[in-house]
Amino acid sequence: MTIDLHSGTRPAGVDAAVAAARRVIDALVRAGDMTDADMSDIADRLNAVADDLDSSSPPVDDRLVDMWRGDGMTRHDPVAGRENPIAPPLDYTAVDSRTIEAEATLGLPYQGPPSCVHGGVSALLLDHTLGVANGWAGASGVTAELTVRYHRLTPLFEPLTITARQISVDGRKIRTTGEIKAGGETCVSAEGLFIAKHPPRPR
């Protein structure tokens, strides 16, 4: 069962525009200064797009209210958010009532060591995935502690499986574990302690 984190009607074209931005980010990192493309012209065109968006964007406070309206399923987070061009994005599937998983193949924008995923990116993916597992299991909150263990380098350009499982709920304390695997081997694992509280939504 796929977990729908992106419910609600949105203006046509937003997801497509963000997907195009992801392509631009990836292409810029791949090109670097080893391209025959006219990067000055590309910069001018990208700035023109940004100017168009800036001129028609709402005030930040209004946008924050819009981001957090409805049932709380966010479209803007940097891991699964369809409206965030730095998100891979991850699509989650329920394994059971307390466990979720997603698959992703990360490219050069997420590189740390040569041809490997940056350790901070791995931690980001796991922190968010543990939080989604908590929401799926029915008891969620904010991260209080996240212990990340790096078992082996996490490769770019290869399918990764990211899983998380809620282990226990003791009053306001929620404990959750997760891991990132490549080729069936654990690359990174995490243990999280979450506290069942939620910051007030912007209004």
Coordinates of N, CA and C in Angstrom, one line a residue, residues 140-142 172 195-199:
S140 N 3.1 10.1 16.6 CA 4.2 10.9 16.0 C 4.6 12.0 16.9
G141 N 5.8 12.6 16.6 CA 6.3 13.8 17.4 C 7.5 14.3 16.7
V142 N 8.3 15.1 17.5 CA 9.5 15.7 17.0 C 10.7 14.9 17.4
R172 N 5.0 9.8 26.2 CA 5.3 10.7 25.1 C 6.5 10.3 24.4
I195 N 9.6 12.7 20.6 CA 8.7 13.2 21.7 C 7.3 13.6 21.1
A196 N 6.3 13.1 21.7 CA 4.9 13.3 21.1 C 4.5 14.7 21.4
K197 N 4.9 15.7 20.6 CA 4.5 17.0 20.6 C 4.6 17.6 19.3
H198 N 3.9 18.7 19.0 CA 3.9 19.3 17.6 C 3.9 20.8 17.8
P199 N 4.8 21.4 17.1 CA 4.8 22.9 17.1 C 3.5 23.4 16.5

